[in-house]
Short mmCIF file of C-alpha atoms and ligand atoms in Angstrom, two decimals:
data_model
loop_
_atom_site.label_atom_id
_atom_site.label_comp_id
_atom_site.label_asym_id
_atom_site.label_seq_id
_atom_site.Cartn_x
_atom_site.Cartn_y
_atom_site.Cartn_z
CA UNK A 1 -18.17 82.54 37.90
CA UNK A 2 -17.71 85.39 35.22
CA UNK A 3 -19.23 85.96 31.79
CA UNK A 4 -17.72 84.44 28.83
CA UNK A 5 -16.52 87.78 27.42
CA UNK A 6 -13.65 88.25 23.74
CA UNK A 7 -11.22 90.28 22.79
CA UNK A 8 -12.03 93.49 20.81
CA UNK A 9 -9.52 91.37 17.90
CA UNK A 10 -9.93 89.82 14.10
CA UNK A 11 -9.27 86.82 15.93
CA UNK A 12 -12.39 86.75 17.00
CA UNK A 13 -14.62 88.40 14.35
CA UNK A 14 -15.48 87.66 11.66
CA UNK A 15 -15.77 83.50 10.29
CA UNK A 16 -13.57 83.77 13.55
CA UNK A 17 -16.39 84.15 15.69
CA UNK A 18 -16.37 81.06 18.03
CA UNK A 19 -19.44 78.88 18.06
CA UNK A 20 -19.53 76.80 20.83
CA UNK A 21 -22.35 75.29 19.89
CA UNK A 22 -22.95 71.42 19.43
CA UNK A 23 -25.21 71.09 16.06
CA UNK A 24 -27.06 67.93 15.59
CA UNK A 25 -28.82 68.71 12.54
CA UNK A 26 -31.47 65.55 10.85
CA UNK A 27 -31.74 65.43 7.02
CA UNK A 28 -30.30 68.61 5.37
CA UNK A 29 -31.77 70.05 3.28
CA UNK A 30 -30.92 69.41 -0.81
CA UNK A 31 -30.69 72.99 -2.01
CA UNK A 32 -29.50 71.97 -5.88
CA UNK A 33 -28.40 68.81 -7.75
CA UNK A 34 -29.44 65.66 -6.94
CA UNK A 35 -27.45 62.98 -4.57
CA UNK A 36 -24.88 60.45 -6.96
CA UNK A 37 -25.86 56.51 -6.13
CA UNK A 38 -23.14 54.66 -3.77
CA UNK A 39 -21.81 57.99 -1.35
CA UNK A 40 -22.88 56.19 1.50
CA UNK A 41 -20.37 56.69 5.17
CA UNK A 42 -19.14 59.33 7.29
CA UNK A 43 -16.88 62.36 6.36
CA UNK A 44 -15.07 63.10 9.63
CA UNK A 45 -13.79 66.49 10.43
CA UNK A 46 -12.25 68.59 12.71
CA UNK A 47 -10.94 72.51 13.88
CA UNK A 48 -10.77 74.65 16.75
CA UNK A 49 -12.95 76.41 18.65
CA UNK A 50 -13.05 78.51 21.50
CA UNK A 51 -14.16 76.79 24.88
CA UNK A 52 -13.69 80.77 27.03
CA UNK A 53 -11.89 83.45 26.38
CA UNK A 54 -7.93 83.43 25.76
CA UNK A 55 -6.05 83.83 29.19
CA UNK A 56 -4.60 86.50 27.57
CA UNK A 57 -6.54 88.32 24.58
CA UNK A 58 -4.34 87.75 21.64
CA UNK A 59 -3.73 84.13 20.30
CA UNK A 60 -3.66 82.15 17.38
CA UNK A 61 -5.68 80.90 14.72
CA UNK A 62 -4.42 77.37 15.33
CA UNK A 63 -5.10 77.19 19.10
CA UNK A 64 -8.54 76.34 20.28
CA UNK A 65 -10.30 73.66 21.89
CA UNK A 66 -11.00 70.55 19.59
CA UNK A 67 -14.27 70.64 17.95
CA UNK A 68 -15.29 67.46 15.79
CA UNK A 69 -17.86 67.17 13.21
CA UNK A 70 -19.47 64.23 11.00
CA UNK A 71 -21.39 64.08 7.62
CA UNK A 72 -23.43 60.87 8.17
CA UNK A 73 -24.45 59.55 4.47
CA UNK A 74 -27.17 57.74 3.77
CA UNK A 75 -28.64 57.26 0.14
CA UNK A 76 -29.01 60.08 -0.58
CA UNK A 77 -29.65 61.68 3.20
CA UNK A 78 -26.83 63.57 5.03
CA UNK A 79 -27.06 63.96 9.06
CA UNK A 80 -24.59 66.42 9.95
CA UNK A 81 -23.52 66.80 13.90
CA UNK A 82 -20.31 68.69 15.71
CA UNK A 83 -19.29 67.89 19.78
CA UNK A 84 -16.27 68.79 21.71
CA UNK A 85 -13.76 67.21 22.12
CA UNK A 86 -13.54 66.31 26.03
CA UNK A 87 -10.73 65.86 26.88
CA UNK A 88 -7.88 66.71 29.91
CA UNK A 89 -8.26 70.20 28.96
CA UNK A 90 -11.22 70.92 28.26
CA UNK A 91 -13.01 69.06 31.59
CA UNK A 92 -9.96 71.56 33.55
CA UNK A 93 -11.51 74.52 31.55
CA UNK A 94 -15.84 73.50 32.16
CA UNK A 95 -14.59 73.12 35.84
CA UNK A 96 -12.71 75.74 36.36
CA UNK A 97 -15.38 77.43 34.25
CA UNK A 98 -12.30 79.23 32.08
CA UNK A 99 -9.27 79.01 29.85
CA UNK A 100 -6.30 77.76 32.21
CA UNK A 101 -4.04 77.68 29.37
CA UNK A 102 -1.86 80.56 27.32
CA UNK A 103 -0.36 81.61 24.63
CA UNK A 104 -0.11 78.26 22.19
CA UNK A 105 1.37 75.60 22.95
CA UNK A 106 3.66 78.00 25.47
CA UNK A 107 4.30 75.09 29.12
CA UNK A 108 5.46 77.92 31.58
CA UNK A 109 1.83 79.83 30.48
CA UNK A 110 -0.90 77.39 32.45
CA UNK A 111 -2.15 78.31 35.53
CA UNK A 112 -0.92 76.39 38.43
CA UNK A 113 -3.90 74.64 38.26
CA UNK A 114 -3.76 72.58 34.92
CA UNK A 115 0.25 72.17 35.78
CA UNK A 116 -0.22 68.40 35.71
CA UNK A 117 -2.80 68.42 32.43
CA UNK A 118 -1.88 69.03 29.38
CA UNK A 119 -2.49 70.90 26.84
CA UNK A 120 -3.71 69.01 23.80
CA UNK A 121 -6.43 70.53 22.38
CA UNK A 122 -7.76 67.22 20.41
CA UNK A 123 -8.26 70.30 16.75
CA UNK A 124 -6.65 69.11 14.19
CA UNK A 125 -7.40 65.49 12.46
CA UNK A 126 -10.00 62.43 12.35
CA UNK A 127 -9.05 58.98 11.23
CA UNK A 128 -10.65 55.03 12.03
CA UNK A 129 -8.58 52.91 14.05
CA UNK A 130 -10.43 49.75 14.55
CA UNK A 131 -14.37 50.29 15.78
CA UNK A 132 -13.63 54.03 17.46
CA UNK A 133 -12.32 57.17 15.52
CA UNK A 134 -9.54 58.84 16.80
CA UNK A 135 -9.41 62.67 17.61
CA UNK A 136 -5.28 64.36 16.50
CA UNK A 137 -3.51 67.33 17.97
CA UNK A 138 0.30 66.85 17.47
CA UNK A 139 1.36 67.46 21.43
CA UNK A 140 -0.60 64.89 22.92
CA UNK A 141 -1.73 61.74 22.01
CA UNK A 142 -4.92 60.83 19.96
CA UNK A 143 -8.65 60.92 22.11
CA UNK A 144 -11.05 58.12 21.00
CA UNK A 145 -15.05 58.94 20.25
CA UNK A 146 -17.55 57.46 19.24
CA UNK A 147 -18.14 57.12 15.02
CA UNK A 148 -21.95 57.25 14.94
CA UNK A 149 -22.17 59.86 18.27
CA UNK A 150 -18.86 62.04 18.24
CA UNK A 151 -19.71 61.12 22.37
CA UNK A 152 -15.54 60.78 23.65
CA UNK A 153 -14.59 58.53 24.82
CA UNK A 154 -11.27 58.81 26.35
CA UNK A 155 -7.17 59.28 25.61
CA UNK A 156 -6.27 56.66 23.60
CA UNK A 157 -2.90 55.10 24.09
CA UNK A 158 -2.62 51.71 21.75
CA UNK A 159 -3.06 49.92 25.46
CA UNK A 160 0.23 50.93 26.28
CA UNK A 161 1.78 50.16 23.26
CA UNK A 162 2.99 53.68 22.49
CA UNK A 163 5.76 54.74 24.61
CA UNK A 164 6.07 57.85 22.58
CA UNK A 165 3.65 61.47 24.67
CA UNK A 166 2.19 61.92 21.43
CA UNK A 167 1.36 61.79 18.18
CA UNK A 168 1.37 64.43 14.81
CA UNK A 169 -2.11 65.07 13.42
CA UNK A 170 -1.30 63.32 10.08
CA UNK A 171 -1.85 59.75 10.27
CA UNK A 172 -1.23 58.78 6.54
CA UNK A 173 -3.08 55.16 5.74
CA UNK A 174 -0.64 52.76 2.89
CA UNK A 175 -3.14 51.15 1.26
CA UNK A 176 -0.83 48.40 0.07
CA UNK A 177 0.50 47.54 3.03
CA UNK A 178 -3.43 47.83 5.21
CA UNK A 179 -1.08 50.14 7.41
CA UNK A 180 -1.13 53.42 9.75
CA UNK A 181 1.41 55.18 10.32
CA UNK A 182 2.32 57.86 12.11
CA UNK A 183 4.70 59.24 14.39
CA UNK A 184 5.40 62.21 17.60
CA UNK A 185 7.86 64.91 17.23
CA UNK A 186 9.89 65.93 20.78
CA UNK A 187 7.93 62.69 21.86
CA UNK A 188 9.55 63.42 24.69
CA UNK A 189 8.16 66.09 25.45
CA UNK A 190 8.34 69.53 24.09
CA UNK A 191 12.11 70.52 23.46
CA UNK A 192 13.04 67.15 23.23
CA UNK A 193 14.57 65.77 20.17
CA UNK A 194 12.99 62.51 20.32
CA UNK A 195 11.53 61.00 16.69
CA UNK A 196 9.10 57.86 16.87
CA UNK A 197 8.31 56.87 14.31
CA UNK A 198 5.15 54.12 14.18
CA UNK A 199 3.29 51.78 11.59
CA UNK A 200 0.25 49.96 12.77
CA UNK A 201 -2.60 47.38 11.69
CA UNK A 202 -5.88 48.79 11.19
CA UNK A 203 -6.13 47.52 14.69
CA UNK A 204 -3.75 50.23 16.75
CA UNK A 205 -1.55 46.71 16.27
CA UNK A 206 2.25 47.70 16.25
CA UNK A 207 4.56 46.54 13.11
CA UNK A 208 7.25 48.79 13.01
CA UNK A 209 8.77 51.15 15.41
CA UNK A 210 11.99 53.04 15.39
CA UNK A 211 13.14 56.05 17.12
CA UNK A 212 15.72 58.69 16.57
CA UNK A 213 17.12 62.24 17.25
CA UNK A 214 16.05 64.84 15.94
CA UNK A 215 18.68 67.24 14.11
CA UNK A 216 17.08 70.16 16.41
CA UNK A 217 13.47 70.40 18.86
CA UNK A 218 11.37 71.73 16.24
CA UNK A 219 7.73 71.71 13.64
CA UNK A 220 7.86 68.27 12.14
CA UNK A 221 3.65 68.74 11.79
CA UNK A 222 3.42 66.19 8.57
CA UNK A 223 5.48 63.73 6.11
CA UNK A 224 5.32 61.33 3.75
CA UNK A 225 6.23 57.67 3.10
CA UNK A 226 6.97 55.51 -0.03
CA UNK A 227 6.75 51.76 -0.39
CA UNK A 228 9.86 51.30 1.18
CA UNK A 229 11.21 54.84 2.93
CA UNK A 230 9.16 57.01 5.41
CA UNK A 231 10.67 60.79 4.95
CA UNK A 232 10.21 63.40 7.55
CA UNK A 233 11.01 66.99 5.89
CA UNK A 234 12.81 69.79 9.79
CA UNK A 235 12.37 72.92 8.71
CA UNK A 236 13.25 76.11 10.60
CA UNK A 237 10.71 76.27 12.96
CA UNK A 238 12.71 76.05 15.68
CA UNK A 239 11.19 74.95 19.37
CA UNK A 240 14.16 76.50 22.13
CA UNK A 241 12.12 76.71 25.47
CA UNK A 242 14.66 79.03 27.22
CA UNK A 243 13.48 81.14 23.78
CA UNK A 244 9.61 79.85 24.67
CA UNK A 245 10.10 81.32 28.36
CA UNK A 246 11.19 84.55 27.45
CA UNK A 247 9.48 85.07 24.22
CA UNK A 248 6.19 82.89 25.02
CA UNK A 249 6.47 81.46 21.37
CA UNK A 250 6.26 77.93 20.97
CA UNK A 251 8.77 78.14 17.96
CA UNK A 252 10.79 80.59 16.45
CA UNK A 253 12.20 80.51 12.80
CA UNK A 254 16.09 79.97 12.99
CA UNK A 255 17.23 79.94 8.58
CA UNK A 256 20.90 79.39 9.61
CA UNK A 257 19.85 75.31 10.15
CA UNK A 258 17.97 75.35 6.59
CA UNK A 259 15.83 72.35 6.17
CA UNK A 260 17.17 68.99 6.93
CA UNK A 261 15.32 66.00 5.21
CA UNK A 262 15.71 62.46 6.78
CA UNK A 263 14.52 59.64 4.94
CA UNK A 264 14.20 56.50 7.06
CA UNK A 265 13.82 52.31 5.31
CA UNK A 266 10.64 51.12 6.55
CA UNK A 267 11.16 48.39 9.01
CA UNK A 268 15.08 49.13 9.27
CA UNK A 269 16.22 50.59 12.21
CA UNK A 270 17.90 54.00 13.13
CA UNK A 271 21.36 53.30 12.07
CA UNK A 272 19.68 53.81 8.45
CA UNK A 273 18.47 56.81 8.05
CA UNK A 274 20.48 58.74 6.06
CA UNK A 275 19.91 62.77 5.72
CA UNK A 276 19.96 65.43 3.37
CA UNK A 277 20.35 69.28 2.92
CA UNK A 278 19.17 71.98 1.68
CA UNK A 279 18.08 75.79 2.31
CA UNK A 280 15.63 77.28 4.79
CA UNK A 281 12.50 76.39 2.85
CA UNK A 282 9.44 75.84 5.10
CA UNK A 283 5.72 74.02 4.66
CA UNK A 284 2.73 72.97 6.82
CA UNK A 285 1.98 70.10 5.16
CA UNK A 286 3.22 67.61 2.54
CA UNK A 287 0.76 66.23 -0.78
CA UNK A 288 3.04 62.85 -0.98
CA UNK A 289 5.38 61.08 -1.79
CA UNK A 290 6.78 57.97 -4.56
CA UNK A 291 9.52 56.67 -5.64
CA UNK A 292 10.85 56.74 -8.82
CA UNK A 293 13.28 53.78 -10.12
CA UNK A 294 16.30 55.03 -7.62
CA UNK A 295 14.92 58.87 -6.87
CA UNK A 296 12.04 60.01 -3.99
CA UNK A 297 9.84 62.76 -5.31
CA UNK A 298 8.35 64.69 -2.03
CA UNK A 299 5.50 66.60 -3.07
CA UNK A 300 4.47 69.58 -0.98
CA UNK A 301 2.84 72.86 -0.43
CA UNK A 302 6.52 75.07 0.29
CA UNK A 303 7.14 78.65 0.99
CA UNK A 304 10.49 79.89 -0.07
CA UNK A 305 11.10 81.43 2.85
CA UNK A 306 8.96 81.48 7.13
CA UNK A 307 4.92 80.88 6.35
CA UNK A 308 4.94 81.25 9.33
CA UNK A 309 6.01 84.65 9.77
CA UNK A 310 2.23 85.99 10.91
CA UNK A 311 2.83 84.40 14.27
CA UNK A 312 5.95 82.81 14.75
CA UNK A 313 9.22 84.89 13.71
CA UNK A 314 12.60 84.85 14.09
CA UNK A 315 14.63 86.17 16.68
CA UNK A 316 14.35 90.01 15.78
CA UNK A 317 10.85 89.28 16.54
CA UNK A 318 8.78 90.92 13.25
CA UNK A 319 5.40 89.68 11.98
CA UNK A 320 5.65 89.80 8.06
CA UNK A 321 3.88 87.89 4.85
CA UNK A 322 5.99 85.07 4.08
CA UNK A 323 6.84 83.83 0.62
CA UNK A 324 3.63 82.49 -1.42
CA UNK A 325 2.80 78.89 -0.54
CA UNK A 326 3.06 76.43 -3.45
CA UNK A 327 3.25 72.73 -5.11
CA UNK A 328 6.82 71.74 -4.74
CA UNK A 329 8.02 68.62 -5.79
CA UNK A 330 11.64 67.73 -3.67
CA UNK A 331 13.62 64.99 -5.46
CA UNK A 332 16.48 62.91 -4.06
CA UNK A 333 18.71 60.79 -5.39
CA UNK A 334 18.61 58.02 -3.26
CA UNK A 335 21.93 55.80 -5.80
CA UNK A 336 24.18 58.19 -5.12
CA UNK A 337 25.96 59.60 -1.98
CA UNK A 338 25.19 63.31 -2.14
CA UNK A 339 24.06 64.31 0.09
CA UNK A 340 21.41 67.00 -0.96
CA UNK A 341 18.54 67.30 -2.21
CA UNK A 342 16.73 69.16 -5.46
CA UNK A 343 13.90 71.41 -5.59
CA UNK A 344 11.42 71.56 -8.66
CA UNK A 345 10.09 74.57 -9.96
CA UNK A 346 6.68 75.59 -8.50
CA UNK A 347 3.55 74.09 -9.98
CA UNK A 348 -0.51 76.23 -10.18
CA UNK A 349 -1.30 78.92 -7.54
CA UNK A 350 -1.19 79.19 -3.69
CA UNK A 351 -3.15 76.19 -2.20
CA UNK A 352 -3.35 75.01 0.89
CA UNK A 353 -4.48 71.80 2.62
CA UNK A 354 -4.41 69.52 -0.16
CA UNK A 355 -5.47 66.20 -0.91
CA UNK A 356 -4.77 63.00 -3.54
CA UNK A 357 -7.34 59.76 -4.12
CA UNK A 358 -5.56 58.23 -0.64
CA UNK A 359 -5.83 54.71 -2.38
CA UNK A 360 -2.23 56.77 -4.44
CA UNK A 361 -0.80 57.07 -0.96
CA UNK A 362 2.79 56.54 -1.21
CA UNK A 363 2.57 55.65 -5.10
CA UNK A 364 3.26 57.69 -8.66
CA UNK A 365 -0.48 59.40 -8.35
CA UNK A 366 -1.86 62.10 -10.88
CA UNK A 367 -4.79 64.63 -8.95
CA UNK A 368 -4.27 66.88 -6.68
CA UNK A 369 -7.05 68.85 -4.68
CA UNK A 370 -6.80 71.96 -3.15
CA UNK A 371 -7.48 75.10 -1.80
CA UNK A 372 -6.85 77.80 -4.19
CA UNK A 373 -6.10 81.49 -3.16
CA UNK A 374 -5.94 84.52 -5.04
CA UNK A 375 -6.71 88.07 -6.07
CA UNK A 376 -9.43 89.44 -3.05
CA UNK A 377 -13.18 90.20 -5.39
CA UNK A 378 -12.63 93.43 -3.46
CA UNK A 379 -11.09 96.14 -0.97
CA UNK A 380 -13.25 94.83 1.55
CA UNK A 381 -12.20 91.31 0.70
CA UNK A 382 -9.27 91.79 0.37
CA UNK A 383 -9.03 93.96 4.46
CA UNK A 384 -10.01 90.82 5.69
CA UNK A 385 -8.16 89.05 4.29
CA UNK A 386 -5.61 87.81 6.84
CA UNK A 387 -7.34 89.66 9.91
CA UNK A 388 -6.93 85.60 12.36
CA UNK A 389 -3.49 85.76 11.44
CA UNK A 390 -3.17 89.77 11.81
CA UNK A 391 -1.94 90.80 8.25
CA UNK A 392 -3.72 92.10 5.16
CA UNK A 393 -4.18 91.21 1.76
CA UNK A 394 -3.06 87.14 2.79
CA UNK A 395 -4.64 85.64 0.31
CA UNK A 396 -2.69 87.62 -1.80
CA UNK A 397 0.57 87.77 -0.57
CA UNK A 398 1.43 84.86 1.48
CA UNK A 399 -1.10 82.99 2.14
CA UNK A 400 -4.46 81.74 2.46
CA UNK A 401 -6.67 82.51 4.98
CA UNK A 402 -8.85 79.62 5.81
CA UNK A 403 -11.55 81.59 7.95
CA UNK A 404 -11.94 84.90 7.05
CA UNK A 405 -9.65 84.77 3.37
CA UNK A 406 -11.76 83.97 0.20
CA UNK A 407 -10.67 79.84 -1.10
CA UNK A 408 -12.21 78.21 -4.15
CA UNK A 409 -11.83 74.57 -4.81
CA UNK A 410 -9.93 73.32 -7.85
CA UNK A 411 -7.10 70.71 -9.11
CA UNK A 412 -3.83 69.99 -10.35
CA UNK A 413 -3.18 67.03 -13.56
CA UNK A 414 0.61 66.84 -12.32
CA UNK A 415 0.07 64.47 -16.00
CA UNK A 416 -1.17 67.36 -17.59
CA UNK A 417 -0.57 70.73 -15.55
CA UNK A 418 -4.20 71.57 -16.72
CA UNK A 419 -5.87 73.22 -13.40
CA UNK A 420 -9.62 73.41 -13.26
CA UNK A 421 -11.34 74.92 -10.13
CA UNK A 422 -14.22 76.31 -9.07
CA UNK A 423 -16.07 79.84 -6.79
CA UNK A 424 -18.81 80.24 -4.91
CA UNK A 425 -18.21 83.40 -5.49
CA UNK A 426 -17.25 86.60 -3.45
CA UNK A 427 -17.23 86.39 0.12
CA UNK A 428 -16.82 82.67 0.49
CA UNK A 429 -14.16 80.00 0.89
CA UNK A 430 -13.58 76.14 0.66
CA UNK A 431 -12.75 73.22 3.62
CA UNK A 432 -10.45 71.09 3.44
CA UNK A 433 -11.24 68.83 0.55
CA UNK A 434 -12.40 65.17 0.39
CA UNK A 435 -12.33 62.43 -2.85
CA UNK A 436 -13.54 59.59 -2.03
CA UNK A 437 -14.00 56.81 -4.44
CA UNK A 438 -16.84 56.16 -6.61
CA UNK A 439 -16.19 52.09 -6.06
CA UNK A 440 -12.79 50.57 -4.73
CA UNK A 441 -11.37 49.62 -7.34
CA UNK A 442 -12.49 52.73 -10.11
CA UNK A 443 -9.59 54.69 -11.91
CA UNK A 444 -7.89 57.25 -10.14
CA UNK A 445 -9.60 60.73 -9.58
CA UNK A 446 -13.22 58.66 -10.29
CA UNK A 447 -15.27 59.73 -7.93
CA UNK A 448 -16.82 62.90 -5.58
CA UNK A 449 -15.12 65.20 -3.56
CA UNK A 450 -16.80 66.38 -0.80
CA UNK A 451 -16.78 69.79 0.86
CA UNK A 452 -18.32 72.57 2.56
CA UNK A 453 -18.52 76.56 1.86
CA UNK A 454 -18.58 78.77 3.49
CA UNK A 455 -20.46 81.70 2.96
CA UNK A 456 -18.96 84.76 5.00
CA UNK A 457 -21.37 87.54 4.49
CA UNK A 458 -24.18 84.97 5.45
CA UNK A 459 -22.67 83.13 8.45
CA UNK A 460 -23.76 80.22 7.31
CA UNK A 461 -22.66 77.08 5.82
CA UNK A 462 -23.02 74.46 2.54
CA UNK A 463 -21.75 70.86 2.40
CA UNK A 464 -21.16 70.91 -1.79
CA UNK A 465 -20.49 67.21 -4.22
CA UNK A 466 -18.56 67.53 -7.00
CA UNK A 467 -17.62 65.50 -9.45
CA UNK A 468 -14.10 65.33 -9.04
CA UNK A 469 -11.80 65.62 -12.47
CA UNK A 470 -15.42 67.99 -13.17
CA UNK A 471 -14.90 70.62 -10.33
CA UNK A 472 -15.86 73.68 -12.85
CA UNK A 473 -19.13 72.39 -13.91
CA UNK A 474 -20.98 72.99 -10.11
CA UNK A 475 -21.18 71.03 -7.30
CA UNK A 476 -23.34 67.44 -7.86
CA UNK A 477 -25.89 68.59 -5.14
CA UNK A 478 -26.03 71.12 -3.01
CA UNK A 479 -27.27 70.60 1.33
CA UNK A 480 -27.91 73.89 3.06
CA UNK A 481 -26.51 72.49 6.55
CA UNK A 482 -28.36 74.84 8.38
CA UNK A 483 -25.46 76.30 11.07
CA UNK A 484 -22.23 78.12 10.00
CA UNK A 485 -19.46 75.35 10.84
CA UNK A 486 -16.31 76.86 12.09
CA UNK A 487 -13.34 76.77 9.62
CA UNK A 488 -11.51 72.54 10.07
CA UNK A 489 -8.25 71.88 9.81
CA UNK A 490 -8.45 68.21 8.78
CA UNK A 491 -10.58 64.75 8.50
CA UNK A 492 -10.70 61.78 6.49
CA UNK A 493 -13.48 59.90 5.08
CA UNK A 494 -14.84 56.46 6.55
CA UNK A 495 -17.09 53.94 3.47
CA UNK A 496 -20.23 52.55 5.15
CA UNK A 497 -19.28 49.08 4.36
CA UNK A 498 -15.29 50.10 6.56
CA UNK A 499 -17.51 50.41 9.83
CA UNK A 500 -18.33 46.95 9.85
CA UNK A 501 -14.75 45.46 7.91
CA UNK A 502 -12.82 47.91 10.06
CA UNK A 503 -11.14 48.11 7.02
CA UNK A 504 -10.99 49.84 3.75
CA UNK A 505 -11.73 47.54 0.94
CA UNK A 506 -10.29 49.88 -1.10
CA UNK A 507 -6.94 49.42 0.24
CA UNK A 508 -7.38 45.85 -0.87
CA UNK A 509 -8.96 46.17 -4.30
CA UNK A 510 -6.65 48.76 -6.59
CA UNK A 511 -4.47 48.43 -8.68
CA UNK A 512 -1.07 50.41 -8.26
CA UNK A 513 1.52 50.34 -10.98
CA UNK A 514 5.32 49.45 -9.81
CA UNK A 515 3.42 47.59 -6.69
FE1 FE2 B 601 -1.86 69.70 9.52
#
């Protein structure tokens, strides 16, 4: 077995340098401030790391084996732990001592010994289900881990009840129905049109299941729901297996399809689905959706071109900088007979990884917390931004480089348009933030915002706790994590009492207008 050696590429340098370390840190050191009373529970996060050097050198930053992270909060003390997700891919590679999977999600680019092994990386999100935490990546079923230790329990197929081969990494909790909604895209395998929507109870029992055909096999990374509907947007980043075989890339931009939106009726059937057409825009993440009379409002972080053009290109193969990704609202008139939707003007700065007060998922809401990009603090910082994706100046132009780019923690008040933000200074960025309500029935936005701060030059990370509605006042408490936390994608907060009840107490006490 050869010693691992990573190629000399920006993808594996700076904050992208692989960690390959599982950490256990008891009692994080408090650097500044006073930890708030009442913040008790666990915050789970997941991101990619590199178990071994890639098979072919180049790859994309969203690839990499899953590393789960957890912060356990207990009356002012915080412990931190990170563990690999020991799924089928990880274990096979550990045995072989090298990477067995090549270009991102390419089923034709596997080592022959891994032909029948899923390439799922379990690197994208974490959510509670019963008494375990599920770690998700959209190309496989979830992997269950122990909520305290993060020890991998195994692949979770909901007792054999879920027939989709994969579930998305963006499950949504409906706080009013006390349900968890999720779906499988390309649900019967790579390149298939099958979409499978599921509504589960908090224990993972199926309450609703609707299968339907997508207009084309493609990239459906996130979705939204309202009280009565589920919204899927099919932007034209397409999976065509012949093209995958020929080019190596799992997605290709085909703007001729435009973006098609499917509106499903909850507890309905595939026959009830309505389709709406629009221009070829793109997005990675949604924010929220709700009903306003007969209008369905769908908020998302949207680019007017291909936001993935730094890696997944059009047919010509040319990588380019996309139109900036900003908050926009799509309005769909459900009362009329129209088959189009309206895109309203952008709001706020370039942003990525947005969250809301989760108690308002599916219903009218006010506050959004997100990463804000902006001009780099220096020419050197500008040069570093976008390096992971093989482009330069990413922070100023098309997207936020969550590894080597600079980013502030920010919020947008949708009622007033007010922007609030806090910068940790030059050469810093933050992970996706997490809102935690002060009490289960506190008003919207009344609570704390948790984030991880990356100090890019110092190669270390901190944990920050803000008053969620006073970001510019700076953190209430700042902890030294003691180690670098390689950038993560998503995660969720589990209140202390929820480990006993398997329920989010907030889901039953919140009062939502219109319900
Ligand atoms: Fe995501």
